[in-house]
PDB file of C-alpha atoms in Angstrom:
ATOM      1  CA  UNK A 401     -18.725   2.341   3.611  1.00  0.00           C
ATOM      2  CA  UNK A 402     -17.103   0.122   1.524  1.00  0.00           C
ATOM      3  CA  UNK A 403     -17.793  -3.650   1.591  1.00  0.00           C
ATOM      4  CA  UNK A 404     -14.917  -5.605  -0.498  1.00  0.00           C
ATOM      5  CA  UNK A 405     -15.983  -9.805  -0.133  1.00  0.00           C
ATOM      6  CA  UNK A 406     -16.589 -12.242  -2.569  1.00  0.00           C
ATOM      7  CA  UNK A 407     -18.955 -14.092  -0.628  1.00  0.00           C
ATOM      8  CA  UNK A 408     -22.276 -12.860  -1.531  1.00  0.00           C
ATOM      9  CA  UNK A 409     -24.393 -14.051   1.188  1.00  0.00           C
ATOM     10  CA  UNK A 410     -21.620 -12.414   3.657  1.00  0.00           C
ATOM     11  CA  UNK A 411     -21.353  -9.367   1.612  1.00  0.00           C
ATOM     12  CA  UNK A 412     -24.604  -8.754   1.369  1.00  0.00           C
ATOM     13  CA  UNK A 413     -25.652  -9.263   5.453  1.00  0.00           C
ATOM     14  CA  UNK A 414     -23.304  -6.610   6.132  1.00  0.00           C
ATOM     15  CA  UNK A 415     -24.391  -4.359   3.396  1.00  0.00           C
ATOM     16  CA  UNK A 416     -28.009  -4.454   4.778  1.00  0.00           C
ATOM     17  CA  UNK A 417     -26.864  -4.223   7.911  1.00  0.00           C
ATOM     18  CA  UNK A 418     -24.754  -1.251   7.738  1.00  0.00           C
ATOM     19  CA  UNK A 419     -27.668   0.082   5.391  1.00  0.00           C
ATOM     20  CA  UNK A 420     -30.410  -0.066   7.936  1.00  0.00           C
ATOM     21  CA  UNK A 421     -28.151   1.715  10.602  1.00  0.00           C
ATOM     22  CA  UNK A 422     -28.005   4.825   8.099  1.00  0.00           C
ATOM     23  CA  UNK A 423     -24.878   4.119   5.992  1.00  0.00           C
ATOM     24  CA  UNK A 424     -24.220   4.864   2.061  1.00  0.00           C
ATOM     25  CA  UNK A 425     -22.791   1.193   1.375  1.00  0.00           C
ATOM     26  CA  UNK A 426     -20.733  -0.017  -2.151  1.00  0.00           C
ATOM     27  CA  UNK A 427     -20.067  -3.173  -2.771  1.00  0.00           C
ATOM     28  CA  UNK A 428     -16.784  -4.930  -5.048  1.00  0.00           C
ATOM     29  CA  UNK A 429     -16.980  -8.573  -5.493  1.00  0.00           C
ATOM     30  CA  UNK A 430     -13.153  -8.928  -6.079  1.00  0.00           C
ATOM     31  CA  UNK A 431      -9.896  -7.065  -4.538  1.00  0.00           C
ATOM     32  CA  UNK A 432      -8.963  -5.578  -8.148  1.00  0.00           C
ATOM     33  CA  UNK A 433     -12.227  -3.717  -8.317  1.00  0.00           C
ATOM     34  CA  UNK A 434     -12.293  -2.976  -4.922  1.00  0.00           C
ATOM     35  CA  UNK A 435      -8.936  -1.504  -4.894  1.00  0.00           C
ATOM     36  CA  UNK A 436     -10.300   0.845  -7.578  1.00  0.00           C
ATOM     37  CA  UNK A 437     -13.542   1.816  -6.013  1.00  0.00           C
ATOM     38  CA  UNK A 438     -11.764   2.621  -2.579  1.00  0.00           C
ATOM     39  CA  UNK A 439      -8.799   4.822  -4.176  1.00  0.00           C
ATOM     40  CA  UNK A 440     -11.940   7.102  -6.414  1.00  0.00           C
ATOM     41  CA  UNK A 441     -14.014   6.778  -3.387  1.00  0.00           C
ATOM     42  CA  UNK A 442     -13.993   8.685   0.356  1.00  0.00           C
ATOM     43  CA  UNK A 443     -15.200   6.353   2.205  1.00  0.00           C
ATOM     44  CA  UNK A 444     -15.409   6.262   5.874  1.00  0.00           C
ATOM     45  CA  UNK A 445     -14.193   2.808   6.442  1.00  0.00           C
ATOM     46  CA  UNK A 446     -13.793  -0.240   4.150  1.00  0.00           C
ATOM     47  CA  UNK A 447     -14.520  -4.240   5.150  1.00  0.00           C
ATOM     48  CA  UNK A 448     -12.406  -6.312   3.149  1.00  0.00           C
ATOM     49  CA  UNK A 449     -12.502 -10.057   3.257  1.00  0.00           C
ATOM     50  CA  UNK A 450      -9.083 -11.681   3.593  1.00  0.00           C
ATOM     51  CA  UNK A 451      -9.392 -14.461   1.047  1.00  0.00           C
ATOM     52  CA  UNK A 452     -10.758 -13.548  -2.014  1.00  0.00           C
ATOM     53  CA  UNK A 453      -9.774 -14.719  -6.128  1.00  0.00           C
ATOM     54  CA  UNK A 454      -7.043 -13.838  -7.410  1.00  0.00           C
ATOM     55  CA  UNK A 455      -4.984 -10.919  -5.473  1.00  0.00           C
ATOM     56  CA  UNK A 456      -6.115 -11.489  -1.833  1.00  0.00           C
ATOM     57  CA  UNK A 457      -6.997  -9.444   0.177  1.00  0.00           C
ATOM     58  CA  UNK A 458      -3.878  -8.639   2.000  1.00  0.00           C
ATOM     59  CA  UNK A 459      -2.181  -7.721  -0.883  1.00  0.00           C
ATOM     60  CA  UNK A 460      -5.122  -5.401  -1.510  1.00  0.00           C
ATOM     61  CA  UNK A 461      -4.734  -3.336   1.201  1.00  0.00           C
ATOM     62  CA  UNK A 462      -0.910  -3.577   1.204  1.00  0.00           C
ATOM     63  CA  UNK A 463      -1.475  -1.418  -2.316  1.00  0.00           C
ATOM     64  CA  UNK A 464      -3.559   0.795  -0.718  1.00  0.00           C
ATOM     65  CA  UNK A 465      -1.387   1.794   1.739  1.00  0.00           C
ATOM     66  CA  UNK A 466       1.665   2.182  -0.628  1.00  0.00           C
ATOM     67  CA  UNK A 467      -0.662   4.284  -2.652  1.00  0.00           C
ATOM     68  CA  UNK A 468      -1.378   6.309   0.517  1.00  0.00           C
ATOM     69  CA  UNK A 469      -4.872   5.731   1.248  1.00  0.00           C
ATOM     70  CA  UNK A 470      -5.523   6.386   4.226  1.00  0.00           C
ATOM     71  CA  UNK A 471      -9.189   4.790   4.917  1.00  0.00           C
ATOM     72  CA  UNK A 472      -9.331   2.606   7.941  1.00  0.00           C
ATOM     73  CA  UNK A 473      -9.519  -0.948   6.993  1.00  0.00           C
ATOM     74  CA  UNK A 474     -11.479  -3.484   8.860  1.00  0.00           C
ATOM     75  CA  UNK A 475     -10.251  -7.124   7.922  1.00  0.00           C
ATOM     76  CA  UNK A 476     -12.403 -10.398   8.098  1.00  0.00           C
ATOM     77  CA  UNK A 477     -10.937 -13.463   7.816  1.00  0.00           C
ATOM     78  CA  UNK A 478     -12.084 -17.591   8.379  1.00  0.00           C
ATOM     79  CA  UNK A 479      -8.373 -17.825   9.483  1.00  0.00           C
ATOM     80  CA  UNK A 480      -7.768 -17.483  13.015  1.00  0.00           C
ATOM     81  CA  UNK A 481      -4.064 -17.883  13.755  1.00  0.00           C
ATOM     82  CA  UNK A 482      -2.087 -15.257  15.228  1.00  0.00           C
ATOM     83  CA  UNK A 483       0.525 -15.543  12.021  1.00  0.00           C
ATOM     84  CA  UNK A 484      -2.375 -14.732  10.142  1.00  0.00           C
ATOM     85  CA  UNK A 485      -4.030 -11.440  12.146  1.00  0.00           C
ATOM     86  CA  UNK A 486       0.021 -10.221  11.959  1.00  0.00           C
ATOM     87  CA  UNK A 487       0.276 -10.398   8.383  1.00  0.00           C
ATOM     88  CA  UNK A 488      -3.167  -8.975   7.694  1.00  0.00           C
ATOM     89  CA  UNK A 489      -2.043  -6.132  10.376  1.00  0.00           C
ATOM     90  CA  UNK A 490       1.529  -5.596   9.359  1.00  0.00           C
ATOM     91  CA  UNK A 491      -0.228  -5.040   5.395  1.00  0.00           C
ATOM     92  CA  UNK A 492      -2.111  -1.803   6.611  1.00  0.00           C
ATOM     93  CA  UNK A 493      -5.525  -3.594   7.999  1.00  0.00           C
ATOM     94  CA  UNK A 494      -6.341  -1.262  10.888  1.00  0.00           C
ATOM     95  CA  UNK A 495      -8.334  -3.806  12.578  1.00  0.00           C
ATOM     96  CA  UNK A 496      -9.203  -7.949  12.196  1.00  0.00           C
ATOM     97  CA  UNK A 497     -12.447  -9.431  12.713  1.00  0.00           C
ATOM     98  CA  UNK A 498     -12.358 -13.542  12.751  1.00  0.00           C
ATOM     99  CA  UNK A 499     -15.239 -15.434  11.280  1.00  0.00           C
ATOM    100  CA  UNK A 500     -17.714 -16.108  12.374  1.00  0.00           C
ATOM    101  CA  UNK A 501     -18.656 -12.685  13.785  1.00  0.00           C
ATOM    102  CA  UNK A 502     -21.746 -11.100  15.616  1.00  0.00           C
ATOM    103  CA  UNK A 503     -23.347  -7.878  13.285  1.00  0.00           C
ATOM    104  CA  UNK A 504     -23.111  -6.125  16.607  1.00  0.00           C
ATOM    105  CA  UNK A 505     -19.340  -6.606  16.943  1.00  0.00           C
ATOM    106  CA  UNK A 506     -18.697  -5.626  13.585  1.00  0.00           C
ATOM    107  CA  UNK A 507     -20.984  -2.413  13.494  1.00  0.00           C
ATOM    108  CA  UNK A 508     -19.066  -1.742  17.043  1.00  0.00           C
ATOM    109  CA  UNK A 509     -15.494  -1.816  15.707  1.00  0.00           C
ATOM    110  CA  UNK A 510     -16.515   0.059  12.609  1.00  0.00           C
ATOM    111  CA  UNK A 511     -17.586   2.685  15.023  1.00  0.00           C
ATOM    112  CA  UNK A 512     -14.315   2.888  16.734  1.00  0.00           C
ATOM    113  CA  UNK A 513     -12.123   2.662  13.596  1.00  0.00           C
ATOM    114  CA  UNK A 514     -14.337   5.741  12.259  1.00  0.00           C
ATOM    115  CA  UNK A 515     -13.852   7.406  15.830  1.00  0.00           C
ATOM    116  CA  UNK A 516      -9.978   7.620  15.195  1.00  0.00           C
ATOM    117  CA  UNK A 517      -8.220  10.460  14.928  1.00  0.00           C
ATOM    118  CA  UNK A 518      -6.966  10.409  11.316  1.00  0.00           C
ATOM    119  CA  UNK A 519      -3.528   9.316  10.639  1.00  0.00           C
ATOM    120  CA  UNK A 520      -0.557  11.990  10.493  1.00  0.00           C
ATOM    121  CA  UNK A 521      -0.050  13.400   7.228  1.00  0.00           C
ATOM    122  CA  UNK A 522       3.373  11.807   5.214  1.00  0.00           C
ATOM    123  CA  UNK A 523       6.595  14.035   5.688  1.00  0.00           C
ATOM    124  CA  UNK A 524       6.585  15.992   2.197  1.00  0.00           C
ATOM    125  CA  UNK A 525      10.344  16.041   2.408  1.00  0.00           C
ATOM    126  CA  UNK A 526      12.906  13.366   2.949  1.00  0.00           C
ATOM    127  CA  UNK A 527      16.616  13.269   3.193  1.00  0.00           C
ATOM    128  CA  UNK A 528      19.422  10.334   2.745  1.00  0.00           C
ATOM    129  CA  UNK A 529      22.877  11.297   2.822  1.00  0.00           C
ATOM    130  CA  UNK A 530      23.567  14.293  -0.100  1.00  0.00           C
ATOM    131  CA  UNK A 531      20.188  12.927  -1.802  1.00  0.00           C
ATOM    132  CA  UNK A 532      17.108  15.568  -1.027  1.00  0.00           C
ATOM    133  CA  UNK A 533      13.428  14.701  -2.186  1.00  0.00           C
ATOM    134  CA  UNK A 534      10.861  17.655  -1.893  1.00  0.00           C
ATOM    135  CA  UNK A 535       7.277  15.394  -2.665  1.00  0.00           C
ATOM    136  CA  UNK A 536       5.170  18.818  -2.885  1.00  0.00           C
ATOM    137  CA  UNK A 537       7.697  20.506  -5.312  1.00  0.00           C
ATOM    138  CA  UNK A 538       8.377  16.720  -7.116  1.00  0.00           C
ATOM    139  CA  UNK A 539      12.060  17.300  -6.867  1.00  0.00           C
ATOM    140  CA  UNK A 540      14.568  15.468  -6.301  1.00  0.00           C
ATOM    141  CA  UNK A 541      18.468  16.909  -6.112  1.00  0.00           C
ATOM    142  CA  UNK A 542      22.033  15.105  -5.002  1.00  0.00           C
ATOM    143  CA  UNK A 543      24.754  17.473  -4.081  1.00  0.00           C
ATOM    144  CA  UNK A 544      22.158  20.196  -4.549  1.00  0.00           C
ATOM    145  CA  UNK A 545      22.371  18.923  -8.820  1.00  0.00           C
ATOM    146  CA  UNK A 546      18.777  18.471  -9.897  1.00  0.00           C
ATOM    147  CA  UNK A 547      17.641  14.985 -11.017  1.00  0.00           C
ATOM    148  CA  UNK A 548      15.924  14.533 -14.172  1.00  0.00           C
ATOM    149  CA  UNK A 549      13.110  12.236 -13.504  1.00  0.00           C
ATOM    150  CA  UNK A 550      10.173  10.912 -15.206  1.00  0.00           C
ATOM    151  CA  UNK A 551       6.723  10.365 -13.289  1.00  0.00           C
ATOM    152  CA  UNK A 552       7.378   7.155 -12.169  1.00  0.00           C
ATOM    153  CA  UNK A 553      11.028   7.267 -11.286  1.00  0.00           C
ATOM    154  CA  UNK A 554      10.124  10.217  -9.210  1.00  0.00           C
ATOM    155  CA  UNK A 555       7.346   7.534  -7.487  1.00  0.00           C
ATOM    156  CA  UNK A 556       9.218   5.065  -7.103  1.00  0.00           C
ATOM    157  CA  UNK A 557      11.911   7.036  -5.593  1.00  0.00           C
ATOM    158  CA  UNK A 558      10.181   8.334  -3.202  1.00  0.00           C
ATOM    159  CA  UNK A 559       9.087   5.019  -2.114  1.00  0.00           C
ATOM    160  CA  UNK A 560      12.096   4.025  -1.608  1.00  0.00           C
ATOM    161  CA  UNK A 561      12.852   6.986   0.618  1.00  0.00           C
ATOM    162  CA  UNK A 562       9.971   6.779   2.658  1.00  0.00           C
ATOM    163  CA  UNK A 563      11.068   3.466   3.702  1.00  0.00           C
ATOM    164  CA  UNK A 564      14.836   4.556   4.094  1.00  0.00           C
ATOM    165  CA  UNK A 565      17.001   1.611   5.797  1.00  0.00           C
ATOM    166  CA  UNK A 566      14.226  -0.780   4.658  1.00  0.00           C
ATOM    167  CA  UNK A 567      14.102  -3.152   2.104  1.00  0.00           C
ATOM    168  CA  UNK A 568      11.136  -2.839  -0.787  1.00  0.00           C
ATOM    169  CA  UNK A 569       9.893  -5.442  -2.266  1.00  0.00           C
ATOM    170  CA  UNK A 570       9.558  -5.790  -5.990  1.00  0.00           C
ATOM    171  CA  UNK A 571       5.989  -6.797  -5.603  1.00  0.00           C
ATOM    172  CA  UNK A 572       5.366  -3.775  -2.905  1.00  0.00           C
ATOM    173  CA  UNK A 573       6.465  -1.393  -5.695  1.00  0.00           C
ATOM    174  CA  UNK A 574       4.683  -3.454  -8.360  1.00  0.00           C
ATOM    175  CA  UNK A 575       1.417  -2.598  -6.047  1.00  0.00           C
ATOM    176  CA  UNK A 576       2.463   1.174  -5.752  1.00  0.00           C
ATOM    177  CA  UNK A 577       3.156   2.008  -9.253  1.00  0.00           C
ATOM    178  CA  UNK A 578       1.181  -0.333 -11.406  1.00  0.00           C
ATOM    179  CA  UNK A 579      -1.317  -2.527  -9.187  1.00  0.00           C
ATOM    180  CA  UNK A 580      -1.952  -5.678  -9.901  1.00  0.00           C
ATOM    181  CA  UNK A 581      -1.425  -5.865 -13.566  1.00  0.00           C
ATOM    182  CA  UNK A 582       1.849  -7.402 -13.644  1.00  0.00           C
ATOM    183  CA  UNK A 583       3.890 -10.200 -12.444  1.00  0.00           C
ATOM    184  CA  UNK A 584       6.178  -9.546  -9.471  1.00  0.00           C
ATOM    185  CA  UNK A 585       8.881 -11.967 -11.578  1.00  0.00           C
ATOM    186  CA  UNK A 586       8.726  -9.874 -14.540  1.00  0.00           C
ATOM    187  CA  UNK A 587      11.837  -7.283 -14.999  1.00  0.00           C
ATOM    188  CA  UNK A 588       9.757  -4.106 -15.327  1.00  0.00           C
ATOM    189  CA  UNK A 589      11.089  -3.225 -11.606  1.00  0.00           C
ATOM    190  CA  UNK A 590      14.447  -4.112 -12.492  1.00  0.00           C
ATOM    191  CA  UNK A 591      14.882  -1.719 -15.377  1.00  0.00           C
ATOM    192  CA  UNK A 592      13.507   0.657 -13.787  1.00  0.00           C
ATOM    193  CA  UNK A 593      15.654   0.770 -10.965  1.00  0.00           C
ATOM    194  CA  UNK A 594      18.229   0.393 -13.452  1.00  0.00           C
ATOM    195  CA  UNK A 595      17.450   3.711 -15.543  1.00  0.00           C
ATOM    196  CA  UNK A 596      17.080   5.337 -11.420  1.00  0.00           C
ATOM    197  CA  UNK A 597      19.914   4.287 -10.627  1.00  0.00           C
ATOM    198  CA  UNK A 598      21.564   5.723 -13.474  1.00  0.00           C
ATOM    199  CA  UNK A 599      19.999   9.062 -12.390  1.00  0.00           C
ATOM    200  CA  UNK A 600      20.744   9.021  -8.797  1.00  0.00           C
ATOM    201  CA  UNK A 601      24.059   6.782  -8.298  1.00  0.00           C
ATOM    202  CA  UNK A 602      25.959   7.574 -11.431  1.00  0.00           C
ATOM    203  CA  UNK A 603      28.671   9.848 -11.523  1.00  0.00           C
ATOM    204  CA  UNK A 604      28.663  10.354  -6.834  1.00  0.00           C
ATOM    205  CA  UNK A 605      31.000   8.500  -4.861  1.00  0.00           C
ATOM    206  CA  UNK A 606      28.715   6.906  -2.665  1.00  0.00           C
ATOM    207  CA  UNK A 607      25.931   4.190  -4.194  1.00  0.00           C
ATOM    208  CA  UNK A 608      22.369   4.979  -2.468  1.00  0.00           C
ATOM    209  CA  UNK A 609      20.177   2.377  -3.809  1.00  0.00           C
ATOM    210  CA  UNK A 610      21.270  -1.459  -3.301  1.00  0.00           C
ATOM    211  CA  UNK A 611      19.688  -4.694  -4.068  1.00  0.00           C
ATOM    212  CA  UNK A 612      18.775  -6.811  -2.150  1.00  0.00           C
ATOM    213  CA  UNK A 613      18.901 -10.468  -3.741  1.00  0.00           C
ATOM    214  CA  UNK A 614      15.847 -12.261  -4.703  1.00  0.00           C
ATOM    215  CA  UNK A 615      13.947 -10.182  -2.300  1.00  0.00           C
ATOM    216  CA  UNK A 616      14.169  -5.839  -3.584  1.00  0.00           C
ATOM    217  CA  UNK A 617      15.652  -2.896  -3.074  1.00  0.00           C
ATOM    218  CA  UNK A 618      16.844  -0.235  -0.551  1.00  0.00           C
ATOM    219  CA  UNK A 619      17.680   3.169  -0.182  1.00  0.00           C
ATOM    220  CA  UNK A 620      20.736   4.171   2.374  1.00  0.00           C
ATOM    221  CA  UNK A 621      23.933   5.544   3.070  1.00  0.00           C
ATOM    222  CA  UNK A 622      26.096   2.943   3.410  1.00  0.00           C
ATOM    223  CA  UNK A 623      28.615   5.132   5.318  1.00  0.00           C
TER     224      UNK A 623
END
């Protein structure tokens, strides 16, 4: 288990908790380290306090998930409102816990998170309009011509096609590509969508990936 709160007293009655009932436990006192620990780490489950310093912990687990880690999150919170369970949900949380809580219902939602069947694998392949990604053979062709691609124009295209129709965020790719290292107003997106762009758009009839202004991007046939 993984136990991600800045609140020692908190952290630390969980830990022992957990501890006593037979678990390996580590412990991050902030959501950058913790986001490190729990993409090296397989760990069964992961408790991650909402509110934390700096990055929060929404936006932690919203970069897990674009980074596809798939460890069940269990989200604590002192904020009880049903705006606020829906955004910690709609980031990846698998579950919300509102303080505060009973060691008993904590240890008993762990137990069912754990109990899950784990989630379906991502397709390895997508497809928009002439534009083909394989992810296994990190290709990516349009009108069967193969794309030249670096590493992270590959990743960040294929973000963009996993969420197909939908708009990205520039601070959801920030969180993919680079975690939290860099401002989501800086233009380190922006050129690289520019230099993708380039690679994908540039020279077909048809423009796949738009902007979307002042919020990010999106990949679709506009036919």
């Amino acid at each position: 288990m993984l136990i991600i709160d800045d609140d020692l007293p908190a952290r630390t009655f969980i830990a022992e908790g957990l501890r006593q009932q037979g678990h390996t436990v580590d412990e991050a006192a902030e959501s950058e380290s913790g986001l490190h620990m729990a993409l090296d780490g397989a760990y069964d489950a992961i408790v991650a306090d909402r509110m934390m310093p700096g990055p929060s912990g929404v936006d932690m687990v919203r970069a897990m998930r674009a980074a596809d880690l798939r460890t069940p999150v269990l989200m604590l919170t002192a904020l009880g409102s049903v705006e606020d369970r829906v955004e910690g949900l709609n980031a990846g949380a698998d579950d919300y816990l509102v303080k505060p809580f009973a060691f008993s219902e904590l240890s008993a939602r762990l137990q069912a998170l754990i109990r899950r069947p784990p989630l379906a694998a991502r397709p390895t392949r997508h497809v928009v309009a002439d534009l083909e990604i394989d992810v296994t053979a990190h290709r990516a062709t349009r009108s069967g011509e193969v794309l030249e691609l670096t590493a992270h124009e590959f990743k960040l295209l294929e973000m963009l096609a996993r969420n197909a129709g939908h708009t990205v965020t520039r601070t959801m790719l920030l969180e993919s590509l680079w975690g939290f290292h860099f401002d989501p107003r800086a233009n380190l997106i922006d050129a690289h969508i520019s230099r993708l762009r380039a690679k994908v758009d540039r020279g077909f009839d048809t423009d796949l990936i738009h902007t979307i202004r002042g919020v990010g991007y999106v990949l679709k046939d506009p036919r």
